[in-house]
Coordinates of C-alpha atoms in Angstrom, one line a residue:
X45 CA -3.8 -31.3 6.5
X46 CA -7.1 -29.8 5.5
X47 CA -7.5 -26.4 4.5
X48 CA -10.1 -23.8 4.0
X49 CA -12.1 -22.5 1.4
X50 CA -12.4 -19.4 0.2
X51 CA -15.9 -18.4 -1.6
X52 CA -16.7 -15.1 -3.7
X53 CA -19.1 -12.7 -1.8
X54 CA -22.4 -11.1 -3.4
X55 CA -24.8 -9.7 -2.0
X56 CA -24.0 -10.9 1.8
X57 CA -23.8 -14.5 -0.1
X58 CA -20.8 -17.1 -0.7
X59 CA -20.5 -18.6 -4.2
X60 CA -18.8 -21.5 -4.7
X61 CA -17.4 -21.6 -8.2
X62 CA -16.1 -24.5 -10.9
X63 CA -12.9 -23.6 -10.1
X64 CA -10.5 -23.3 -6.9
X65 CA -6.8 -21.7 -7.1
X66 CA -4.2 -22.5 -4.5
X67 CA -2.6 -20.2 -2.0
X68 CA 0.9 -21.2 -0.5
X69 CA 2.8 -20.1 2.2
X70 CA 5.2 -18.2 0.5
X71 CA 8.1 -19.5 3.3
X72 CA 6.9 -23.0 3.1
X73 CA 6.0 -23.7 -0.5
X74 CA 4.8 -27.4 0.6
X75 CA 2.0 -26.0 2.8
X76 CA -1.4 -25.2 1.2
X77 CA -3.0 -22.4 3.1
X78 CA -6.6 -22.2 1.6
X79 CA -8.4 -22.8 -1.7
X80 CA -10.0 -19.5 -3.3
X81 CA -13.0 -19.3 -5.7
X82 CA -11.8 -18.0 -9.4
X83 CA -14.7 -16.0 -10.7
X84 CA -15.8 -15.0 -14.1
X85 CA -16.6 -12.1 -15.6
X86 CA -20.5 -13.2 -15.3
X87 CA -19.8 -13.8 -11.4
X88 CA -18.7 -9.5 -12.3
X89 CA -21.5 -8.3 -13.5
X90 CA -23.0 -9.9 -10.6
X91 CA -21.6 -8.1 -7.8
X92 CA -21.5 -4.5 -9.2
X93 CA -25.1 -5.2 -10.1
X94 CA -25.9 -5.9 -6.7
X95 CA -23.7 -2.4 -5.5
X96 CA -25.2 0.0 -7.7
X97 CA -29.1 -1.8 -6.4
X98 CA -27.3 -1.4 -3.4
X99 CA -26.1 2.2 -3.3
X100 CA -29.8 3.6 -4.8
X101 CA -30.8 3.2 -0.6
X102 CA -27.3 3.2 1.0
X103 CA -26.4 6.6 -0.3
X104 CA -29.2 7.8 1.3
X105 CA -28.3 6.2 5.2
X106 CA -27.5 9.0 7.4
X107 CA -24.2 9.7 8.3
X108 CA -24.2 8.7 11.6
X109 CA -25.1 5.4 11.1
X110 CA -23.0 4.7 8.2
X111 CA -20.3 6.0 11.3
X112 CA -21.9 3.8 13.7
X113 CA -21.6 0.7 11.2
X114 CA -17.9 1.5 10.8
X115 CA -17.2 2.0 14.3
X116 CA -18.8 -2.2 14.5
X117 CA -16.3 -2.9 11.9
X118 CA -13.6 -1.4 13.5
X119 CA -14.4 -3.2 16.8
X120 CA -14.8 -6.6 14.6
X121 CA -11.3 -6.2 13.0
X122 CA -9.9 -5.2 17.0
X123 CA -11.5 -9.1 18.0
X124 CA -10.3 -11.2 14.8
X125 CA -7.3 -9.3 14.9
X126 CA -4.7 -12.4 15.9
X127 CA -6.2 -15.2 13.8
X128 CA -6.6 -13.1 10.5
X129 CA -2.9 -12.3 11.5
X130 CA -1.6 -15.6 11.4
X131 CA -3.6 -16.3 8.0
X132 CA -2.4 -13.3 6.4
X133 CA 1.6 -14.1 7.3
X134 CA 1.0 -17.5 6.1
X135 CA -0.6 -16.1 2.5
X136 CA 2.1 -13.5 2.2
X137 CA 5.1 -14.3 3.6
X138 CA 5.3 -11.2 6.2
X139 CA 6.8 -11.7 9.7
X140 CA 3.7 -12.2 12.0
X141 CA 5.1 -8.9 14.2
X142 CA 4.7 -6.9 11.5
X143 CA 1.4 -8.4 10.2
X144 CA -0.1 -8.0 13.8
X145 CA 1.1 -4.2 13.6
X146 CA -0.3 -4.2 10.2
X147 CA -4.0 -4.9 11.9
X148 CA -4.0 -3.9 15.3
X149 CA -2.7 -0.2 14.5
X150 CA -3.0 0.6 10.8
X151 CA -6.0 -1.3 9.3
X152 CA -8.4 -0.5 12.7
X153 CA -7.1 3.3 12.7
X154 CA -7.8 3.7 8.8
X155 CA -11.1 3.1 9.8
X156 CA -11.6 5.3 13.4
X157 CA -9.9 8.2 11.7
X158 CA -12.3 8.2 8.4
X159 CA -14.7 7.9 11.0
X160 CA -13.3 10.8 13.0
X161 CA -12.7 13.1 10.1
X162 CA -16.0 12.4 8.6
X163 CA -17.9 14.8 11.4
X164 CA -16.7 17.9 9.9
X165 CA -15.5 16.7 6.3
X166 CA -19.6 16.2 4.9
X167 CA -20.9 19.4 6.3
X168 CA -22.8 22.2 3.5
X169 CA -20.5 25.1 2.8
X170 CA -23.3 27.4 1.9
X171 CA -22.5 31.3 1.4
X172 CA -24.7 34.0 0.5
X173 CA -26.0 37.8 -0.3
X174 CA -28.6 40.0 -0.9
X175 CA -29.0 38.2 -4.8
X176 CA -28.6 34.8 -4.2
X177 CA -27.2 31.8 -2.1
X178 CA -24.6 29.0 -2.9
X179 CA -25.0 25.4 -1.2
X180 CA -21.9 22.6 -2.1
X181 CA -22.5 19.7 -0.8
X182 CA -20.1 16.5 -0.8
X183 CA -22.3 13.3 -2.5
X184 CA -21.3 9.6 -3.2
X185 CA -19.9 8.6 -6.2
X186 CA -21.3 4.7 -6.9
X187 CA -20.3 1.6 -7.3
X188 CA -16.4 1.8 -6.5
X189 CA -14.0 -1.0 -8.0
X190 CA -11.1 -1.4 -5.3
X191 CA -8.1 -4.0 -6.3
X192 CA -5.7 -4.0 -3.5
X193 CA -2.1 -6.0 -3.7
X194 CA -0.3 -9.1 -1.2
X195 CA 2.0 -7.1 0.8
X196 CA -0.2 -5.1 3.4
X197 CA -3.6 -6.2 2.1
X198 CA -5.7 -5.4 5.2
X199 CA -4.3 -1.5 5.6
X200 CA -4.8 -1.3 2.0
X201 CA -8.3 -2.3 2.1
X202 CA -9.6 -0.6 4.9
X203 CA -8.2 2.3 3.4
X204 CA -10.7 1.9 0.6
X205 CA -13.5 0.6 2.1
X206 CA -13.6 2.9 5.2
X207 CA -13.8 6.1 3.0
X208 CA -15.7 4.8 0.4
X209 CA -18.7 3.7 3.0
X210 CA -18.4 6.9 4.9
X211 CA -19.3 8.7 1.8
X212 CA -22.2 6.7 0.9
X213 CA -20.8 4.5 -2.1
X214 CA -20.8 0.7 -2.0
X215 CA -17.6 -1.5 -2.9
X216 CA -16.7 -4.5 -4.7
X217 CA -12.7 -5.6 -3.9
X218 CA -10.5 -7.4 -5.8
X219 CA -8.1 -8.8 -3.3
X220 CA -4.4 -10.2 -4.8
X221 CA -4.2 -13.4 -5.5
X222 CA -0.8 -13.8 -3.9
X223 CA -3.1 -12.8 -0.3
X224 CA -6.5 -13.6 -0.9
X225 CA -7.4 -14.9 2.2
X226 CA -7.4 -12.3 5.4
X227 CA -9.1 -9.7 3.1
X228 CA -12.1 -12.4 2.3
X229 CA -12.2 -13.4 5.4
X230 CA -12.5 -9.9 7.6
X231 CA -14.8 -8.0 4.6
X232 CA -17.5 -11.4 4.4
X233 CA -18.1 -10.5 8.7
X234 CA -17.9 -6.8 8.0
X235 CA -20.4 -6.8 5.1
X236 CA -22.3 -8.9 7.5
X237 CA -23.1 -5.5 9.7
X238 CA -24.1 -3.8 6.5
X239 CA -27.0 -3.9 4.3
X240 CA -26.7 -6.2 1.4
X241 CA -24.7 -5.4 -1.7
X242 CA -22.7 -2.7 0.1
X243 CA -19.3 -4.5 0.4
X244 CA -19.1 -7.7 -2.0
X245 CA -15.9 -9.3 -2.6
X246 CA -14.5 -11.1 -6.6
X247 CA -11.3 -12.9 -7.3
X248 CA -10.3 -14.2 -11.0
X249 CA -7.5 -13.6 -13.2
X250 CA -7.1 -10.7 -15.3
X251 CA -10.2 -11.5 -16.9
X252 CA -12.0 -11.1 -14.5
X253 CA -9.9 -7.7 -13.3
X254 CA -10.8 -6.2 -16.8
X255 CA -14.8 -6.7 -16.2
X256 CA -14.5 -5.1 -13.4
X257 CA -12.8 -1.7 -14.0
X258 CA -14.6 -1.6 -17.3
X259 CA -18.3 -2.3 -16.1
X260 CA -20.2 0.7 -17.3
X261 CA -22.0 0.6 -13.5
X262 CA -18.5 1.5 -12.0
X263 CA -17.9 4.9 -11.4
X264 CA -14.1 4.5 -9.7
X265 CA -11.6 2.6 -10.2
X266 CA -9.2 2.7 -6.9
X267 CA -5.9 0.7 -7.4
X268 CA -3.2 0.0 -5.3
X269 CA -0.2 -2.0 -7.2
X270 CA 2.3 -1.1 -9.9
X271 CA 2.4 0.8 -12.5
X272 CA 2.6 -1.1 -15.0
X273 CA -1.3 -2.5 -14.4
X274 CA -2.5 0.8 -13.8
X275 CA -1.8 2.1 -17.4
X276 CA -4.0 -1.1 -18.7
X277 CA -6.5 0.0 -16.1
X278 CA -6.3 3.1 -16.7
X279 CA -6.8 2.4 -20.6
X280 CA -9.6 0.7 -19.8
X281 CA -11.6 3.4 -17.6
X282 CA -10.8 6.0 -20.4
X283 CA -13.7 4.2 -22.8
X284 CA -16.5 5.3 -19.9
X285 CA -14.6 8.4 -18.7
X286 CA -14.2 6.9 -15.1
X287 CA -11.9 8.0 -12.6
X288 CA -9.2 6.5 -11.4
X289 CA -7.1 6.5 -7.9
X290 CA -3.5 4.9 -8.3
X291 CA -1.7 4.3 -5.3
X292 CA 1.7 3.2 -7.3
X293 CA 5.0 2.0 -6.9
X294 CA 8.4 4.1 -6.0
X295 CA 12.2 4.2 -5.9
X296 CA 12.2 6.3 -2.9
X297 CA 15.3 8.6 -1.8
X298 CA 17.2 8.7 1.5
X299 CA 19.6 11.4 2.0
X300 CA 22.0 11.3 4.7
X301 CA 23.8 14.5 5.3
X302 CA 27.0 15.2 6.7
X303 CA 25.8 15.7 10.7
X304 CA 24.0 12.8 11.0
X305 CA 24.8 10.9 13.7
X306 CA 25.2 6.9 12.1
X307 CA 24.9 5.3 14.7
X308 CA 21.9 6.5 15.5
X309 CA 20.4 6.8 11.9
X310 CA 22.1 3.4 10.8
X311 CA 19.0 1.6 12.2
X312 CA 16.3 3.7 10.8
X313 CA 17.8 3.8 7.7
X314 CA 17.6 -0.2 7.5
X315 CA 14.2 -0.3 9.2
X316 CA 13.2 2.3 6.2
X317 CA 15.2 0.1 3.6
X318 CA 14.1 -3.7 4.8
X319 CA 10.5 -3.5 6.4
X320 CA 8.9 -6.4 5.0
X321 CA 11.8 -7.6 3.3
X322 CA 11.8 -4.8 1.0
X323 CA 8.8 -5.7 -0.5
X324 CA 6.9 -1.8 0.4
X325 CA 6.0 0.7 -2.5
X326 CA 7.4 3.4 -0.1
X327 CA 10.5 1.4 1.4
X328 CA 13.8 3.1 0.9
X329 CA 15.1 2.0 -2.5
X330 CA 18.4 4.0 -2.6
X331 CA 20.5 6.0 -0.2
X332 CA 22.9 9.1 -0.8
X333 CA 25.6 9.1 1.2
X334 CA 28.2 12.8 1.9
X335 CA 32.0 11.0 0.0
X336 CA 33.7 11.5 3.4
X337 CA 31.3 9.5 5.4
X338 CA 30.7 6.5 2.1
X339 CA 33.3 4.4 4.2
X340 CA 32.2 4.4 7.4
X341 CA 28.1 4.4 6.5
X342 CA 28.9 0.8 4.3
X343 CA 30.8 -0.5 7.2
X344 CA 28.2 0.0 9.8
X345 CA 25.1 -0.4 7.8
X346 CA 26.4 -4.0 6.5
X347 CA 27.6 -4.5 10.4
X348 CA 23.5 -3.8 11.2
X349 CA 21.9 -5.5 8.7
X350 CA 24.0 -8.5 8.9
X351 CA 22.1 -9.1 12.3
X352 CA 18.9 -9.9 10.8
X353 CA 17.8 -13.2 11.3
X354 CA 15.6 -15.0 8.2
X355 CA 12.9 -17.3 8.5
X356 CA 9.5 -18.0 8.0
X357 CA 7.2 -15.4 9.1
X358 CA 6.0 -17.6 12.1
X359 CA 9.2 -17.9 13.9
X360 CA 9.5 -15.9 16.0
X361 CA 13.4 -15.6 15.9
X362 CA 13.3 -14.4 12.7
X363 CA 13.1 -10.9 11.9
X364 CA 13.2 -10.7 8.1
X365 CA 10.8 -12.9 6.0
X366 CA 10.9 -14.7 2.5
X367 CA 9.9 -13.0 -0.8
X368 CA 5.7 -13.3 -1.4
X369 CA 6.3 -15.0 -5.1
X370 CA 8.2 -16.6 -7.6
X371 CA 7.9 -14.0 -9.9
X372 CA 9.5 -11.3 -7.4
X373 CA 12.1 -13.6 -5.9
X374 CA 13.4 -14.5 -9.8
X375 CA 13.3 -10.9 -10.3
X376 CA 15.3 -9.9 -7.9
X377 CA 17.5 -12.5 -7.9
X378 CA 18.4 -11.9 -12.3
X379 CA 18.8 -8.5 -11.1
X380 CA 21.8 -9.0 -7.9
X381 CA 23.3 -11.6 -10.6
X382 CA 23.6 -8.5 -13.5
X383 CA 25.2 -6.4 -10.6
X384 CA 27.7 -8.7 -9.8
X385 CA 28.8 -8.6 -13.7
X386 CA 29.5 -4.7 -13.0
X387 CA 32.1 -2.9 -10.7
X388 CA 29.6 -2.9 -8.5
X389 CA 30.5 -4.9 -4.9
X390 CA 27.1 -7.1 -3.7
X391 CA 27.5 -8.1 0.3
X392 CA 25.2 -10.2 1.4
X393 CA 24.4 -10.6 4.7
X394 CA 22.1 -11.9 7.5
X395 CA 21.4 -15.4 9.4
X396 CA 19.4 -18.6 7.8
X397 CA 17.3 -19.7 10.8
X398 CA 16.2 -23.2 9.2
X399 CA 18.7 -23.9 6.1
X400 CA 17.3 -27.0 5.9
X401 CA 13.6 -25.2 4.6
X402 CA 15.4 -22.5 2.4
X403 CA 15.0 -24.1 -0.9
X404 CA 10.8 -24.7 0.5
X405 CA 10.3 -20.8 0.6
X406 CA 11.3 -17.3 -1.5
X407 CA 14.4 -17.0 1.0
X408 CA 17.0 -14.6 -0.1
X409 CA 20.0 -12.7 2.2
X410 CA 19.4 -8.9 2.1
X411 CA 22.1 -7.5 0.0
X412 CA 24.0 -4.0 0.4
X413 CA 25.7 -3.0 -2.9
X414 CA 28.5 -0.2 -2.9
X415 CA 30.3 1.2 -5.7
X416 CA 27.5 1.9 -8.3
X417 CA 27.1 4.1 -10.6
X418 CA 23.9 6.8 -10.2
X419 CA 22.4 5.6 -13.3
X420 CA 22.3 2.1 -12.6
X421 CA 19.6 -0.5 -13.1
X422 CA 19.9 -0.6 -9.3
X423 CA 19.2 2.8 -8.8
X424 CA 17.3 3.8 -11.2
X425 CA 14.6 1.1 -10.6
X426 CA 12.3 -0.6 -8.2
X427 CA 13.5 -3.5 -6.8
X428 CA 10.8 -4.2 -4.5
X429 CA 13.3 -6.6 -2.7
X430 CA 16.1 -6.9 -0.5
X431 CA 18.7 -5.1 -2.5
X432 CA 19.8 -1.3 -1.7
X433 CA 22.9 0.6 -3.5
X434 CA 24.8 2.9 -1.6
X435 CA 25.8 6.4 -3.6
X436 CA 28.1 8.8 -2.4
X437 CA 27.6 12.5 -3.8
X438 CA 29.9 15.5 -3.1
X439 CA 27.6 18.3 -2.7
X440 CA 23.9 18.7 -1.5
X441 CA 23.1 20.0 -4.9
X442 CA 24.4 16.9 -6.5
X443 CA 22.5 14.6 -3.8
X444 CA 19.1 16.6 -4.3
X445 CA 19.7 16.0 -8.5
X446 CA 20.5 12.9 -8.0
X447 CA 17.3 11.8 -6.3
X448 CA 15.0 13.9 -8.6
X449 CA 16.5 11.6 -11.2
X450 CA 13.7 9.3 -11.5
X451 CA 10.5 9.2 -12.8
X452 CA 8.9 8.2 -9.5
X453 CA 7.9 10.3 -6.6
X454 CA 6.3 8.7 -3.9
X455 CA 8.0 9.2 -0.6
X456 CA 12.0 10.2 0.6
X457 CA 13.8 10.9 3.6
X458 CA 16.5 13.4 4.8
X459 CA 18.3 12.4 7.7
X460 CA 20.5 15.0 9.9
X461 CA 21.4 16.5 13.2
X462 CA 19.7 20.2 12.1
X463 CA 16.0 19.4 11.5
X464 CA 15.9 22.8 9.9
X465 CA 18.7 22.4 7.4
X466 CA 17.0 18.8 6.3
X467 CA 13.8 20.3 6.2
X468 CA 15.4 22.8 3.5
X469 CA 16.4 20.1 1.3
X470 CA 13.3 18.0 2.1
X471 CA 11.3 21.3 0.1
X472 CA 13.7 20.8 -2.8
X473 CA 12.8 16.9 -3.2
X474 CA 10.3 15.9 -5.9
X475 CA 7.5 13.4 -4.0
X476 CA 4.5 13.2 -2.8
X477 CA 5.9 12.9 0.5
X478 CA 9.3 13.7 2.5
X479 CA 10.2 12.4 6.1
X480 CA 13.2 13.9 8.4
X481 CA 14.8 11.6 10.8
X482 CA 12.3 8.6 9.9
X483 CA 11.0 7.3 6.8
X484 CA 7.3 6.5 7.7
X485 CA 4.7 8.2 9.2
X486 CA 4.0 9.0 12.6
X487 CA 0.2 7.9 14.1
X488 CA -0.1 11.8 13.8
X489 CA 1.4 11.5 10.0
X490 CA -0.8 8.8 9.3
X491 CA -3.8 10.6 10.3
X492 CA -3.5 13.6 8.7
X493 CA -1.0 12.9 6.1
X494 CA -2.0 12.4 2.5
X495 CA -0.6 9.1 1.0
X496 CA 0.3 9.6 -2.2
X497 CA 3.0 10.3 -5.1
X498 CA 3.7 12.7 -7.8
X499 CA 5.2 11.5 -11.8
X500 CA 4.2 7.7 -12.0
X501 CA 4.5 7.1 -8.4
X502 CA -0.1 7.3 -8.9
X503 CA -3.2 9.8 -9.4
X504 CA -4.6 10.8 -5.7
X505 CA -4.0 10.3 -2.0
X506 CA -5.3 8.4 0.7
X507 CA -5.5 9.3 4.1
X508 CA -7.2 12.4 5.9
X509 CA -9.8 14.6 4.0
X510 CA -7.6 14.5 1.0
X511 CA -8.3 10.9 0.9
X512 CA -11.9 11.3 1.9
X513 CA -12.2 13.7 -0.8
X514 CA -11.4 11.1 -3.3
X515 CA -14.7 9.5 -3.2
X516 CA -16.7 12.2 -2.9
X517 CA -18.5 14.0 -5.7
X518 CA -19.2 18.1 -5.6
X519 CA -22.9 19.2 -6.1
X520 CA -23.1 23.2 -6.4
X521 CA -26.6 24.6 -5.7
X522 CA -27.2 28.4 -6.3
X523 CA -30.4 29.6 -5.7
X524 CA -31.9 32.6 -7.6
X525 CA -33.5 35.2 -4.7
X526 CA -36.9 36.6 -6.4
X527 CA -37.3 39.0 -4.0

């Protein structure tokens, strides 16, 4: 079977390179999806070279046709929609369903609404009296390093690139190398509809990740991944002062209170917990169950989530995909193997649709564990997996304490019959974000909803003029009156 190649993009070129890297579909290790270019750190120095020659006359494109350039890439993504799908489950593992939603809904509207905010977000706030006048005005940044990971890697772009066009910067990405392929592929016909050097695209190791965010012509570093590479990015922007934007990992919250209906929250709650197999930086990592109810919640969560079908993210039986690497998949496997050396009780459950191909893919049951203690590795970590713990608290005090006891803070969830009593323990939560009766946002929650997290959970939002406001500079005029 042949597969494709993937080359490096500069300045509206391909470059091949000496050296190729693999990509394999994570549910069927024996298939090769594609070959992708492994630049160097010269190959670097080459792209942001050709953004910053690139911003000097692109910061200076009106508005509305950096808007009408977006609105083309937005229509482009709407027609390659289904193939780049199908590549993009193939690199990462996700169920196709998912990926398709992925595209079709979040990656095209992280583009129409930047595009649909940016009318009113760029106009002069100017004030004045009988001395003097003030203008600020919003201005581009630069050259904008964006490194985005494998799990949703369209959304996750478009949610860089979109604002940082608008605003008049340029762009070089640094897709994963766990899902290298659907990025390359959509951004090379997108930087097709805009001027040279504005979008360019660099993959490597971390090399070639360290040239980048320390390049002297990069003024922002925008990262989407785990924490623990965003301190050694971080580290590195701190030698040229640069900013940073970390859109970090979690270990968010769900707390179920005592009126809850289960049988209607039971679903949620799992769609919340298992949405891409539990491989989401906001994905439900723990829930607090009232002690009364700790029974009953087990029995029919387990009964719900034992109806999940696994397969490869093709098939369209399945409804729960592999694991995107071997790295993940061994993590979490050590860590449901150190749980079932505690008191703790590890169910797991689900269907194998092809046993046959389960040692060919990152296959693993989901797993609901019971009978943990609150500060266990389970619950105190982020398993960024299939695993959830199940704690039961006494009081709504204890349950809000309880889920504050973390040093991440990017989303949670409280889940009850009285949106008004959940909504007063939703202001008592410590994250960047808090749904009732859902854990996700809404198409009106994605709009206008800043992404983001407080503690380690990252530095900045995206989404909605907070988002937009992250690649934007402030440039205060006041003029003197000499008369």
């Amino acid at each position: 079977m042949s597969v494709g190649r993937i080359h490096l993009l500069i300045n509206n070129e391909e470059l091949s390179t000496e050296n190729y890297m693999e990509v394999r579909d994570p549910g069927r290790l024996s298939d090769v999806v594609g070959l992708v270019a492994k630049g160097s750190t010269q190959h670097v120095g080459m792209a942001v070279e050709a953004a910053h020659q690139a911003f000097l006359s692109w910061r200076k494109t009106p508005l509305h046709e950096r808007m009408a350039l977006l609105k083309q890439a937005a229509s482009l993504l709407e027609k390659e929609a289904s193939d780049l799908a199908v590549m993009v489950s193939r690199e990462n593992g996700m169920l196709l369903s998912t990926t398709k939603l992925e595209i079709t809904h979040l990656a095209i509207s992280a583009i129409k609404n930047t595009v649909e905010l940016a009318q009113t977000f760029f106009q002069e706030t100017r004030v004045e009296d009988a001395h003097s006048w003030v203008s600020v005005e919003k201005r581009p940044i630069g050259v904008i390093a964006g490194i985005v990971p494998w799990n949703a890697p369209l959304v996750l772009t478009m949610q860089k690139v979109a604002p940082a066009l608008i605003a008049g910067n340029t762009i070089v990405i640094k897709p994963s190398p766990f899902a290298p392929m659907g990025v390359s592929t959509v951004l090379k016909k997108m930087a097709a509809l805009f001027p040279p050097g504005v979008i360019s695209v660099i993959h490597g190791d971390a090399d070639v990740g360290k040239a980048l965010t320390t390049h002297p012509l990069v003024r922002k570093v925008s990262f989407t991944g785990g924490g623990r590479t965003a301190a050694h990015v971080m580290r590195d922007a701190a030698d040229a002062l640069k900013s940073v934007h970390f859109e970090l990992g979690g270990n968010d919250p769900a707390i179920v209170l005592d009126d809850a209906n289960l049988d209607e929250v039971v679903p949620k709650i799992a769609a919340g917990v298992f949405r891409r197999s539990g491989q989401v930086c906001f994905a439900i990592k723990r829930i607090y169950v009232p002690q009364h109810l700790y029974d009953s919640f087990h029995a029919k969560f387990c009964e719900y989530v034992d109806s999940f079908k696994i397969g490869h993210g093709l098939n369209e039986q399945a409804t729960f995909g592999p694991l995107n690497n071997k790295q993940q998949y061994q993590y979490v496997q050590d860590l449901t193997a150190r749980l079932k050396n505690s008191q703790a009780t590890v169910t797991h459950l689900g269907t194998k649709l092809e046993p046959d191909n389960w040692q060919n893919g990152y296959y693993l049951q989901p797993a609901v564990v019971r009978d943990v203690e609150p500060g266990q590795e389970i619950v105190t970590c982020e398993q960024f997996g299939p695993v959830i713990p199940l704690i039961s608290y006494r009081t709504e005090e204890e349950a809000v304490e309880m889920a504050n006891q973390t040093e991440y803070g990017l989303g949670s969830s409280v889940w009850s019959a009285d949106p008004d009593r959940a909504l007063r323990l939703a202001r008592e939560l410590e994250a960047g974000m808090t749904f009732v009766n859902g854990h996700g946002q809404t198409p009106l929650g994605y709009r206008h909803m800043p992404f983001g997290g407080v503690k380690q959970s990252g530095i900045g939002r995206e989404n909605g003029e907070v988002g937009l406001a992250e690649y934007i500079e402030y440039h205060a005029i006041n003029l003197h009156r000499t008369t």
